[in-house]
Amino acid sequence: MSPLQVLQTHFGYSSFRLEQEGIIQAVLQKKDTFVLMPTGGGKSLCYQVPALIFEGLTIVISPLIALMKDQVDALRLNGIQAAYLNSTQSYPEQEAILNKARAKELKLLYLAPEKLLRQDETNGGTKDISPSKFTPSSFFNTILSMDISLIAIDEAHCISHWGHDFRPEYLMLAQLKRSLPTVPVVALTATADRLTRKDIVEKLALKEPLTFISSFNRANIRYTVEPKQGASEKLLNFLGKRKTESGIIYCLSRASTESLANDLRSKGFDALPYHAGLERQQRFKHQEMFLRDEVKIMVATIAFGMGIDKSNVRYVVHMDLPKNIESYYQETGRAGRDGLESEALLFYSYADVTKLKRFTQIEGNEAQTSVIFRKLDQMAMYGDLSSCRRKYLLNYFDEPADDYCGNCDVCLSHVERVDGTIHAQKILSAISRLQERFGAGYVIDFLRGSNSAKIQDDHKQLKTFGIGSDTGKEEWNRIIRDIAAQGYIMKSEGAYPVLKLTPKSIAVLKGTEKVMITKSKEVIETQAAAETIEYDAILFECLRLVRKQLAEEENV
Ligand code: ADP
Ligand code: MG
C-alpha cells in the first residue's frame, strides 16, 4: 500500500498535511529524520504510517504515560496492532506484550524511556548521570533481538539540557541507536530552538539526518489583544456573537473559572468550569461534554487542554496573562485545528505582569527567577505590540515572517508601517551617548531637551540632547515599545530596567539597516523635516560620534 492509501484506509483522512508526505518518504527510505512541527501539526502520522508499511516492528519512545495510552487506544480503534509498555503495568502484562511483539503480532510498540534502563537507576538520583554510566535493562537486550524497522522518538527535546523538559533516561537512546545502526530513527519535537536542535541530533547520534521544519504559523487564527479594563463587558459582547460556537476561556485561578462559568450561565451562556481541583469524575465529565459538543464553553485553568483533540474550537480567550509565549502559543493553538477561521483573544493589563512576578518568584533561585521574569516580559511585550502580532510570535520561534499578516488586530486596524529610521537613530544614539545607563523615561526627557535639573546638569552638553523635541512623550514611548519588540532595543532586568543596544541596533546606527514603525502624524512630519539640511546635520553629527565610538570599541 502507498502512504496515501494507508492514510485513507487506516486513518480515514483524505490527504496529507504540508510536510507529512516528505517526512514519510524520508523515513520509508530508511533515512534518519528530524522533524520540528508545532503541536497539533500531525507528528504522530509521520511514524504511524511508515509503521504500517514496514515489515517489522516500530518502537515509539514517548515520555508521557497518559498520552501514550491515548495514542494506543486511538490506534486500536482504527484496527491497528499497537501496545505500550511502562512502569504502571504488572510483570505478566509486560511479558504478554513482549510475546506478542516476538510473534510479530504488533506493528507499533510505545515505550517509556525508563524501560531501557536498569530498574534501580530509574528511581531518583539520575540528574547528573552520564550516559556511559547507564546500565541497559534486560529489556533493552530483548528489544535488540526483535525485528525492528523503525525507532520513533517523540518529544525529542527531552534529550537536551537546552530544552525545557530534560529527562536523563532519554540519554539511553543514543545507546539504542548505536546498537541498531541500520535501523532508521525519526526524532520529533514541537519545541526546539537552533541550539536544542543541534544538541538533539548530536546526542541521538543521528546520521546526516534529513531535517523538516514546519512553519509555526497558524494562519487561520486571528490574534487580538484588548485592554483588561472592562473585560467582563467585552467578553459578553464577544460571546454574544458566537453563541453556537465552541470555545475555551482560560483563567489564572480555579476560583475564577468557577465564578466566571456561573456568571456566564446566569446570563444564558452554555458554560462549565474545569480545573485540577474538581473531583476527578466531574472533571472528566465536563471534558467529555465539551468534546461531544454538549457544552459550548469551557472556562478552565491551564490544567485543561493537554492531549485534548477537538478540531472545531472556534476561539480561545485568555482572561489573564499567560506566563510565557510558549504557553500562549500552545493554548491558542487549540483553536481552529480544522483549519477554519478562529479567534485568539487576550485581555491584557500590565498589572498582571507585576502580579505574576510576585507569584512566580522562586526563593533562593535567582537564575531560574530571572528566566521566568524574562519570559514574562516577552509575553507582556506581545500585549503592548503596535506591530504585527503574528510576526512577533513567529520571530519568537526563530521563524521569519512578513511585516503584515492581515489577520491580527494590529494589521486589521490598518496601521501602516512607514520608514522610522530617523526616530530609531535618534533613540539609539541617545541610548549610546547615555552609555546604556538609563530607563525609557530619562532617555525620552533627554531626547526632548527637558528642563529637569538633573538632565541639565549631567547631560545637556551632549550633542544628542534635545534632538527629539519635535515628538511628544507618549509617541516616543510608543516608538520605543515598537522598536524594542522588533529587537532594536533590549531592556535590562530588575525593578528599574535600563535601555540597552543590541546587535541589530548597531546596524541602524551605522546606517546599514532601515527600521519600519507604525505610522503616525509625528513620524511622518519628522521624516519630512529630516530632509531639510539643517535638521539632518545635527542628527548626522550625533551619529558620527556614535559610529566613531563603535569603531573604537571594535578595535579594542
Ligand atoms: P502533534 O503530535 O504534532 O501535536 P498529532 O499527531 O497529535 O499532532 O495530530 C494532531 C491532530 O491532527 C490529530 O487529531 C490528528 O488526527 C490530526 N491530523 C494529523 N494529520 C492529519 C491529516 N493529514 N489530515 C487530517 N487530520 C490530521
Ligand atoms: Mg505529539
Coordinates of C-alpha atoms and ligand atoms in Angstrom, one line a residue:
M1 CA 0.0 0.0 0.0
S2 CA 1.2 3.5 -0.7
P3 CA 1.4 6.0 2.2
L4 CA -1.7 7.8 0.9
Q5 CA -3.7 4.6 0.8
V6 CA -2.6 3.8 4.3
L7 CA -3.7 7.3 5.4
Q8 CA -7.1 6.8 3.8
T9 CA -7.9 3.2 4.8
H10 CA -6.4 3.1 8.3
F11 CA -6.8 6.6 9.5
G12 CA -9.7 7.9 7.4
Y13 CA -8.1 11.1 6.3
S14 CA -8.2 12.2 2.7
S15 CA -4.8 13.9 2.3
F16 CA -1.5 14.6 4.0
R17 CA -0.7 17.9 5.6
L18 CA 2.1 20.1 4.4
E19 CA 5.3 18.3 5.4
Q20 CA 3.9 14.9 6.3
E21 CA 4.4 13.3 2.9
G22 CA 8.0 14.3 2.6
I23 CA 8.8 13.1 6.1
I24 CA 7.1 9.8 5.5
Q25 CA 9.1 9.3 2.2
A26 CA 12.3 10.0 4.0
V27 CA 11.5 7.5 6.8
L28 CA 10.5 4.9 4.3
Q29 CA 13.9 5.3 2.6
K30 CA 15.4 4.5 6.0
K31 CA 17.0 7.9 6.4
D32 CA 17.5 9.3 9.9
T33 CA 15.0 12.2 10.1
F34 CA 14.5 15.2 12.3
V35 CA 11.0 16.8 12.5
L36 CA 10.2 20.1 14.0
M37 CA 6.4 20.7 13.8
P38 CA 4.1 22.7 16.1
T39 CA 1.8 21.0 18.5
G40 CA -1.3 19.7 16.7
G41 CA 0.6 19.7 13.4
G42 CA 0.4 16.0 13.0
K43 CA 3.7 14.5 14.0
S44 CA 2.2 11.1 15.0
L45 CA 1.3 10.1 11.5
C46 CA 4.9 10.7 10.4
Y47 CA 5.8 7.4 12.1
Q48 CA 2.5 5.7 12.3
V49 CA 2.0 5.5 8.5
P50 CA 5.5 4.1 7.9
A51 CA 5.0 1.7 10.8
L52 CA 2.1 0.1 8.9
I53 CA 4.2 -0.2 5.7
F54 CA 7.4 -1.6 7.2
E55 CA 7.7 -5.3 7.7
G56 CA 8.9 -5.3 11.3
L57 CA 8.1 -3.5 14.5
T58 CA 8.2 0.2 15.1
I59 CA 9.3 1.3 18.5
V60 CA 7.9 4.7 19.7
I61 CA 9.6 6.4 22.6
S62 CA 7.2 8.7 24.4
P63 CA 7.7 10.3 27.8
L64 CA 4.1 10.9 28.9
I65 CA 2.3 7.8 30.1
A66 CA -1.2 9.3 29.8
L67 CA -0.7 10.4 26.2
M68 CA 0.9 7.0 25.4
K69 CA -2.3 5.3 26.5
D70 CA -4.5 7.7 24.5
Q71 CA -2.5 7.2 21.3
V72 CA -2.5 3.4 21.6
D73 CA -6.3 3.4 22.3
A74 CA -6.9 5.5 19.2
L75 CA -4.7 3.3 17.1
R76 CA -6.6 0.2 18.3
L77 CA -9.9 1.8 17.5
N78 CA -8.6 2.1 13.9
G79 CA -7.8 -1.6 14.0
I80 CA -4.1 -1.2 14.2
Q81 CA -2.0 -3.6 16.3
A82 CA -0.4 -1.4 18.9
A83 CA 0.6 -1.7 22.5
Y84 CA 2.6 0.2 25.2
L85 CA 4.9 -0.7 27.9
N86 CA 5.5 1.4 31.0
S87 CA 6.0 1.1 34.7
T88 CA 2.3 1.1 35.5
Q89 CA 1.9 -2.4 34.2
S90 CA 2.4 -5.7 36.1
Y91 CA 5.2 -8.1 35.1
P92 CA 2.9 -10.6 33.5
E93 CA 1.2 -7.9 31.5
Q94 CA 4.5 -6.7 30.2
E95 CA 5.5 -10.3 29.3
A96 CA 2.3 -10.8 27.4
I97 CA 3.0 -7.7 25.3
L98 CA 6.6 -8.8 24.6
N99 CA 5.4 -12.2 23.5
K100 CA 3.0 -10.5 21.1
A101 CA 5.9 -8.5 19.7
R102 CA 8.0 -11.6 19.3
A103 CA 5.2 -13.3 17.5
K104 CA 5.0 -10.3 15.1
E105 CA 1.5 -9.5 16.2
L106 CA 2.4 -5.9 16.8
K107 CA 3.1 -3.1 14.4
L108 CA 3.8 -0.4 17.0
L109 CA 5.2 -0.7 20.5
Y110 CA 5.2 2.5 22.6
L111 CA 7.8 2.6 25.3
A112 CA 8.6 4.8 28.3
P113 CA 12.3 5.6 28.0
E114 CA 13.0 4.4 31.6
K115 CA 12.2 0.9 30.4
L116 CA 15.6 0.8 28.7
L117 CA 17.4 1.4 32.0
R118 CA 18.1 -1.0 34.8
Q119 CA 15.4 -0.6 37.3
D120 CA 17.5 0.7 40.2
E121 CA 18.8 3.5 38.1
T122 CA 15.4 4.9 37.2
N123 CA 14.5 6.0 40.6
G124 CA 16.0 9.2 41.8
G125 CA 19.5 10.5 41.6
T126 CA 19.6 10.3 37.9
K127 CA 20.1 14.1 37.4
D128 CA 23.8 14.1 36.6
I129 CA 24.3 10.5 35.4
S130 CA 26.3 10.4 32.3
P131 CA 25.3 8.1 29.5
S132 CA 28.4 5.9 29.8
K133 CA 27.3 5.0 33.4
F134 CA 23.9 3.8 32.4
T135 CA 23.3 0.1 32.5
P136 CA 20.9 -1.3 30.0
S137 CA 17.9 -3.2 31.3
S138 CA 17.4 -6.8 30.4
F139 CA 14.5 -5.4 28.5
F140 CA 16.9 -3.3 26.4
N141 CA 18.5 -6.6 25.2
T142 CA 15.2 -8.1 24.5
I143 CA 14.4 -5.2 22.2
L144 CA 17.6 -5.7 20.3
S145 CA 16.7 -9.3 19.5
M146 CA 13.5 -8.3 17.7
D147 CA 12.9 -7.4 14.1
I148 CA 12.8 -3.6 14.4
S149 CA 12.1 -1.5 11.3
L150 CA 12.0 2.0 12.8
I151 CA 12.6 3.9 16.0
A152 CA 10.5 7.0 16.6
I153 CA 11.5 9.4 19.3
D154 CA 8.6 11.7 20.3
E155 CA 9.2 14.8 22.3
A156 CA 12.9 14.5 21.3
H157 CA 13.8 17.8 23.0
C158 CA 13.7 15.8 26.3
I159 CA 17.3 14.6 25.5
S160 CA 18.7 18.1 25.6
H161 CA 19.7 20.2 28.6
W162 CA 18.9 23.2 26.5
G163 CA 15.2 22.2 26.1
H164 CA 12.7 22.9 28.8
D165 CA 12.0 19.4 29.8
F166 CA 15.2 17.4 30.1
R167 CA 14.9 13.7 31.0
P168 CA 18.1 11.8 31.7
E169 CA 16.5 8.5 30.6
Y170 CA 16.5 9.9 27.1
L171 CA 20.3 9.7 27.0
M172 CA 19.9 6.0 26.8
L173 CA 18.5 6.4 23.3
A174 CA 22.0 7.1 21.9
Q175 CA 23.0 3.6 23.0
L176 CA 19.9 2.1 21.4
K177 CA 20.8 3.8 18.1
R178 CA 24.4 2.6 18.4
S179 CA 23.2 -1.0 19.0
L180 CA 20.9 -0.9 16.0
P181 CA 23.0 1.1 13.5
T182 CA 20.9 0.1 10.4
V183 CA 17.5 1.0 11.9
P184 CA 16.4 4.5 10.9
V185 CA 15.5 6.9 13.6
V186 CA 12.9 9.7 13.4
A187 CA 13.1 12.3 16.1
L188 CA 10.1 14.6 16.6
T189 CA 9.5 17.7 18.6
A190 CA 7.5 20.9 18.8
T191 CA 9.9 23.0 20.7
A192 CA 13.4 23.4 19.7
D193 CA 15.4 26.5 19.0
R194 CA 18.6 26.2 17.0
L195 CA 20.8 25.2 19.9
T196 CA 18.4 22.5 21.1
R197 CA 18.1 21.2 17.6
K198 CA 21.8 20.7 17.2
D199 CA 22.0 19.1 20.6
I200 CA 19.3 16.6 19.8
V201 CA 21.0 15.5 16.6
E202 CA 24.3 15.1 18.3
K203 CA 23.0 13.3 21.4
L204 CA 20.9 10.9 19.4
A205 CA 23.9 10.3 17.1
L206 CA 21.7 10.7 14.0
K207 CA 23.5 10.1 10.8
E208 CA 23.2 13.0 8.4
P209 CA 19.5 13.4 9.2
L210 CA 17.1 14.9 6.8
T211 CA 15.6 17.8 8.6
F212 CA 12.0 19.0 8.2
I213 CA 11.0 22.3 9.8
S214 CA 7.3 23.2 9.5
S215 CA 6.0 26.7 9.9
F216 CA 4.6 27.7 13.3
N217 CA 2.2 30.0 11.5
R218 CA -1.4 29.3 12.3
A219 CA -2.8 31.4 9.5
N220 CA -6.5 30.8 10.4
I221 CA -6.1 32.1 13.9
R222 CA -6.8 35.8 14.3
Y223 CA -4.8 37.3 17.2
T224 CA -6.4 40.1 19.2
V225 CA -5.5 41.9 22.4
E226 CA -7.9 44.1 24.4
P227 CA -7.2 46.2 27.4
K228 CA -8.2 44.2 30.5
Q229 CA -10.3 47.1 31.9
G230 CA -13.9 46.3 31.4
A231 CA -13.1 42.7 30.4
S232 CA -16.4 41.2 31.6
E233 CA -18.5 43.5 29.4
K234 CA -16.2 42.9 26.4
L235 CA -16.3 39.2 27.0
L236 CA -20.1 39.1 27.0
N237 CA -20.1 41.1 23.8
F238 CA -17.6 38.7 22.2
L239 CA -19.5 35.6 23.3
G240 CA -22.9 37.1 22.3
K241 CA -21.8 37.0 18.7
R242 CA -20.7 33.4 19.0
K243 CA -23.5 31.6 20.7
T244 CA -23.4 28.5 18.6
E245 CA -19.6 28.1 18.6
S246 CA -17.3 26.1 20.9
G247 CA -14.5 27.9 22.8
I248 CA -12.1 27.8 25.7
I249 CA -11.8 30.6 28.2
Y250 CA -8.6 30.4 30.3
C251 CA -8.4 32.0 33.8
L252 CA -5.4 32.1 36.1
S253 CA -7.2 30.7 39.3
R254 CA -9.5 27.8 40.0
A255 CA -11.9 30.2 41.8
S256 CA -12.2 32.5 38.9
T257 CA -13.1 29.7 36.5
E258 CA -16.0 28.7 38.7
S259 CA -17.2 32.2 39.3
L260 CA -16.9 33.1 35.6
A261 CA -18.7 29.9 34.5
N262 CA -21.5 30.6 37.0
D263 CA -21.8 34.2 35.9
L264 CA -21.9 33.2 32.2
R265 CA -24.6 30.6 32.9
S266 CA -26.7 33.1 34.7
K267 CA -26.6 35.2 31.6
G268 CA -27.7 32.4 29.4
F269 CA -24.4 31.1 28.1
D270 CA -23.6 27.4 28.0
A271 CA -20.5 27.2 30.2
L272 CA -18.8 24.8 32.6
P273 CA -15.7 25.1 34.7
Y274 CA -12.6 22.9 34.5
H275 CA -9.6 22.8 36.9
A276 CA -7.5 20.3 38.7
G277 CA -9.3 20.9 42.0
L278 CA -12.6 19.4 40.7
E279 CA -13.5 15.8 41.6
R280 CA -11.8 13.5 39.0
Q281 CA -15.2 12.3 37.8
Q282 CA -16.6 15.7 37.4
R283 CA -13.6 17.0 35.6
F284 CA -13.8 14.0 33.2
K285 CA -17.5 14.6 32.7
H286 CA -17.0 18.3 31.8
Q287 CA -14.2 17.4 29.4
E288 CA -16.3 14.7 27.7
M289 CA -19.3 17.1 27.4
F290 CA -17.1 19.7 25.7
L291 CA -15.6 17.1 23.3
R292 CA -19.1 15.9 22.4
D293 CA -20.4 19.5 21.9
E294 CA -22.8 19.0 24.8
V295 CA -21.4 22.2 26.4
K296 CA -20.1 25.1 24.3
I297 CA -17.8 27.0 26.6
M298 CA -15.1 25.5 28.9
V299 CA -13.9 28.0 31.5
A300 CA -10.6 26.5 32.5
T301 CA -7.3 26.8 34.1
I302 CA -4.3 25.6 32.1
A303 CA -4.9 22.1 33.5
F304 CA -7.3 21.9 30.6
G305 CA -6.0 21.0 27.2
M306 CA -3.1 18.6 27.4
G307 CA -3.8 16.0 24.8
I308 CA -7.3 17.4 24.1
D309 CA -8.1 16.8 20.5
K310 CA -11.1 18.8 19.4
S311 CA -11.0 20.2 15.9
N312 CA -13.8 22.8 16.0
V313 CA -12.7 25.0 18.9
R314 CA -13.6 28.4 17.4
Y315 CA -12.0 30.7 20.0
V316 CA -9.6 30.7 22.9
V317 CA -9.9 33.6 25.3
H318 CA -7.3 34.5 28.0
M319 CA -8.7 36.5 30.8
D320 CA -5.3 36.7 32.5
L321 CA -1.8 36.9 31.0
P322 CA -0.1 33.6 30.3
K323 CA 3.3 33.2 31.8
N324 CA 5.2 32.9 28.6
I325 CA 4.9 32.9 24.8
E326 CA 5.3 29.1 24.6
S327 CA 2.2 28.6 26.8
Y328 CA 0.3 31.3 25.0
Y329 CA 1.1 29.7 21.6
Q330 CA 0.2 26.3 22.8
E331 CA -3.1 27.3 24.4
T332 CA -4.2 29.5 21.5
G333 CA -3.2 26.6 19.2
R334 CA -6.1 24.6 20.4
A335 CA -8.3 26.9 18.3
G336 CA -9.0 26.1 14.7
R337 CA -7.4 22.7 14.3
D338 CA -9.9 22.1 11.5
G339 CA -8.3 25.0 9.6
L340 CA -11.3 27.2 9.7
E341 CA -11.3 30.9 10.9
S342 CA -10.8 31.1 14.6
E343 CA -10.0 33.7 17.3
A344 CA -7.4 34.1 20.0
L345 CA -8.3 37.0 22.3
L346 CA -6.1 38.2 25.2
F347 CA -7.3 40.6 27.9
Y348 CA -4.1 42.4 28.8
S349 CA -3.0 44.7 31.6
Y350 CA 0.5 45.4 32.9
A351 CA -0.8 44.8 36.4
D352 CA -0.9 41.1 35.5
V353 CA 2.9 41.1 34.9
T354 CA 3.5 42.6 38.4
K355 CA 1.1 40.1 39.9
L356 CA 2.6 37.1 38.2
K357 CA 6.1 38.2 39.1
R358 CA 5.1 38.2 42.7
F359 CA 3.7 34.7 42.4
T360 CA 6.5 33.1 40.5
Q361 CA 9.5 34.4 42.3
I362 CA 11.5 31.4 43.3
E363 CA 13.0 32.0 46.7
G364 CA 16.8 31.4 46.6
N365 CA 17.0 30.6 43.0
E366 CA 17.8 33.9 41.2
A367 CA 18.9 32.3 37.9
Q368 CA 15.6 30.5 37.5
T369 CA 13.6 33.5 38.6
S370 CA 15.3 35.7 36.1
V371 CA 14.5 33.3 33.2
I372 CA 10.8 33.3 34.3
F373 CA 10.8 37.1 34.5
R374 CA 12.4 37.5 31.1
K375 CA 9.8 35.2 29.6
L376 CA 7.0 37.2 31.3
D377 CA 8.4 40.4 29.9
Q378 CA 8.4 38.9 26.4
M379 CA 4.8 38.0 27.0
A380 CA 4.0 41.5 28.2
M381 CA 5.7 42.9 25.1
Y382 CA 3.2 40.9 23.0
G383 CA 0.4 42.6 24.8
D384 CA 1.9 46.0 24.1
L385 CA 2.7 45.5 20.5
S386 CA 1.9 48.1 17.9
S387 CA 3.3 45.9 15.1
C388 CA 2.0 42.6 13.7
R389 CA 1.4 40.1 16.5
R390 CA 1.8 37.0 14.3
K391 CA 5.3 38.3 13.2
Y392 CA 6.2 38.7 16.8
L393 CA 5.1 35.1 17.7
L394 CA 6.8 33.6 14.7
N395 CA 10.1 35.5 15.3
Y396 CA 10.0 34.3 18.9
F397 CA 10.2 30.8 17.5
D398 CA 13.1 31.7 15.2
E399 CA 10.9 31.9 12.1
P400 CA 11.0 34.8 9.7
A401 CA 7.7 36.5 8.9
D402 CA 6.2 39.4 6.8
D403 CA 5.6 42.7 8.4
Y404 CA 1.9 42.4 7.9
C405 CA -0.2 39.3 8.4
G406 CA -3.5 40.9 7.7
N407 CA -5.1 38.7 10.4
C408 CA -4.3 40.2 13.7
D409 CA -5.8 43.3 15.4
V410 CA -2.8 45.5 14.7
C411 CA -2.8 44.6 10.9
L412 CA -6.5 44.8 10.7
S413 CA -6.7 48.3 12.3
H414 CA -5.0 49.4 9.1
V415 CA -2.0 50.8 10.8
E416 CA 0.5 51.5 8.1
R417 CA 4.2 50.8 8.6
V418 CA 6.4 53.6 7.4
D419 CA 10.1 54.4 7.4
G420 CA 11.0 55.3 11.0
T421 CA 14.8 55.1 10.7
I422 CA 15.3 58.7 11.8
H423 CA 13.4 58.2 15.0
A424 CA 15.2 54.9 15.7
Q425 CA 18.5 56.5 15.1
K426 CA 17.7 59.3 17.5
I427 CA 16.7 56.9 20.3
L428 CA 19.6 54.6 19.7
S429 CA 22.2 57.3 19.6
A430 CA 20.7 58.8 22.8
I431 CA 20.9 55.4 24.5
S432 CA 24.5 55.1 23.3
R433 CA 25.5 58.6 24.4
L434 CA 24.0 58.0 27.8
Q435 CA 26.1 54.9 28.0
E436 CA 23.2 52.5 28.3
R437 CA 22.6 53.5 31.9
F438 CA 19.1 55.0 31.8
G439 CA 15.4 53.9 31.5
A440 CA 12.9 54.9 28.9
G441 CA 11.7 57.9 30.9
Y442 CA 15.1 59.5 31.2
V443 CA 16.0 58.8 27.6
I444 CA 12.8 60.4 26.4
D445 CA 13.3 63.5 28.6
F446 CA 16.9 63.8 27.3
L447 CA 15.7 63.5 23.7
R448 CA 13.1 66.1 24.2
G449 CA 15.5 68.5 25.8
S450 CA 13.9 68.5 29.2
N451 CA 14.5 71.4 31.7
S452 CA 14.9 68.9 34.5
A453 CA 17.8 70.0 36.7
K454 CA 19.4 66.6 36.7
I455 CA 19.4 66.3 32.9
Q456 CA 20.6 69.9 32.6
D457 CA 23.5 69.3 35.0
D458 CA 24.6 65.9 33.8
H459 CA 23.9 65.6 30.1
K460 CA 23.0 68.9 28.5
Q461 CA 26.4 69.2 26.9
L462 CA 25.9 66.1 24.8
K463 CA 25.0 66.8 21.1
T464 CA 22.1 64.4 21.2
F465 CA 20.3 66.5 23.9
G466 CA 17.1 67.8 22.5
I467 CA 17.2 66.2 19.1
G468 CA 13.8 64.7 19.7
S469 CA 11.9 67.8 20.8
D470 CA 9.6 67.6 17.8
T471 CA 7.9 64.4 19.1
G472 CA 5.7 64.0 22.2
K473 CA 6.4 61.9 25.2
E474 CA 3.6 59.4 24.5
E475 CA 4.7 59.0 21.0
W476 CA 8.3 58.3 22.0
N477 CA 7.1 55.7 24.4
R478 CA 5.1 54.1 21.7
I479 CA 8.0 54.1 19.3
I480 CA 10.4 52.7 21.9
R481 CA 8.0 49.8 22.5
D482 CA 7.6 49.3 18.8
I483 CA 11.3 49.0 18.0
A484 CA 12.0 47.1 21.2
A485 CA 9.5 44.5 20.0
Q486 CA 11.5 44.3 16.8
G487 CA 14.7 43.6 18.7
Y488 CA 16.4 47.0 18.2
I489 CA 16.4 47.8 21.9
M490 CA 16.8 45.5 24.9
K491 CA 15.6 46.2 28.4
S492 CA 17.7 45.1 31.3
E493 CA 16.1 43.0 34.1
G494 CA 15.2 44.2 37.5
A495 CA 12.9 46.8 39.1
Y496 CA 14.4 49.7 37.1
P497 CA 15.1 48.4 33.6
V498 CA 17.5 50.5 31.5
L499 CA 17.5 50.6 27.8
K500 CA 20.4 48.8 26.0
L501 CA 21.6 48.4 22.5
T502 CA 21.5 45.1 20.6
P503 CA 23.5 43.8 17.6
K504 CA 20.5 44.8 15.5
S505 CA 20.6 48.4 16.8
I506 CA 24.3 48.7 15.8
A507 CA 23.3 48.2 12.1
V508 CA 20.8 51.0 12.4
L509 CA 23.3 53.4 13.9
K510 CA 25.8 52.5 11.2
G511 CA 23.1 53.3 8.7
T512 CA 23.0 49.9 7.1
E513 CA 19.5 48.9 8.3
K514 CA 16.2 50.6 7.8
V515 CA 13.6 50.5 10.5
M516 CA 9.8 50.3 9.9
I517 CA 7.5 51.6 12.5
T518 CA 3.8 52.3 12.9
K519 CA 2.7 55.4 11.0
S520 CA 1.6 58.5 12.9
K521 CA 1.4 62.2 12.1
E522 CA 4.5 62.9 14.1
V523 CA 6.5 60.2 12.5
I524 CA 5.7 61.4 9.0
E525 CA 6.4 65.0 9.9
T526 CA 9.8 64.1 11.4
Q527 CA 10.7 62.1 8.4
A528 CA 9.9 65.1 6.2
A529 CA 11.7 67.6 8.4
A530 CA 14.8 65.4 8.4
E531 CA 15.1 66.0 4.7
T532 CA 15.8 69.7 5.4
I533 CA 19.6 70.0 5.6
E534 CA 19.9 71.8 8.9
Y535 CA 18.0 69.1 10.8
D536 CA 19.8 66.2 9.2
A537 CA 23.1 67.8 10.0
I538 CA 22.5 67.6 13.8
L539 CA 21.5 64.0 13.7
F540 CA 24.3 63.2 11.4
E541 CA 26.8 64.8 13.8
C542 CA 25.3 62.7 16.6
L543 CA 25.6 59.5 14.5
R544 CA 29.1 60.4 13.5
L545 CA 30.1 60.5 17.2
V546 CA 28.4 57.2 18.0
R547 CA 29.9 55.5 15.0
K548 CA 33.3 56.7 15.9
Q549 CA 32.9 55.3 19.4
L550 CA 31.6 52.0 18.0
A551 CA 34.6 51.7 15.7
E552 CA 36.9 52.3 18.6
E553 CA 35.2 49.6 20.6
E554 CA 35.6 47.2 17.8
N555 CA 39.3 47.9 17.5
V556 CA 40.0 47.2 21.2
Ligands
ADP1 P1 1.3 16.6 17.2 O1 1.8 15.3 17.8 O2 2.1 17.2 16.1 O3 0.9 17.6 18.3 P2 -0.9 14.9 16.4 O4 -0.1 13.9 15.7 O5 -1.4 14.6 17.7 O6 -0.1 16.3 16.5 O7 -2.1 15.4 15.4 C1 -3.0 16.4 15.8 C2 -4.3 16.2 15.1 O8 -4.3 16.4 13.8 C3 -4.9 14.8 15.4 O9 -6.3 14.9 15.6 C4 -4.6 14.1 14.0 O10 -5.5 13.0 13.8 C5 -4.9 15.3 13.1 N1 -4.2 15.0 11.8 C6 -2.9 14.8 11.6 N2 -2.6 14.7 10.3 C7 -3.8 14.9 9.6 C8 -4.2 14.9 8.2 N3 -3.3 14.6 7.2 N4 -5.5 15.1 7.9 C9 -6.4 15.3 8.9 N5 -6.1 15.3 10.2 C10 -4.8 15.1 10.6
MG2 MG 2.5 14.5 19.5

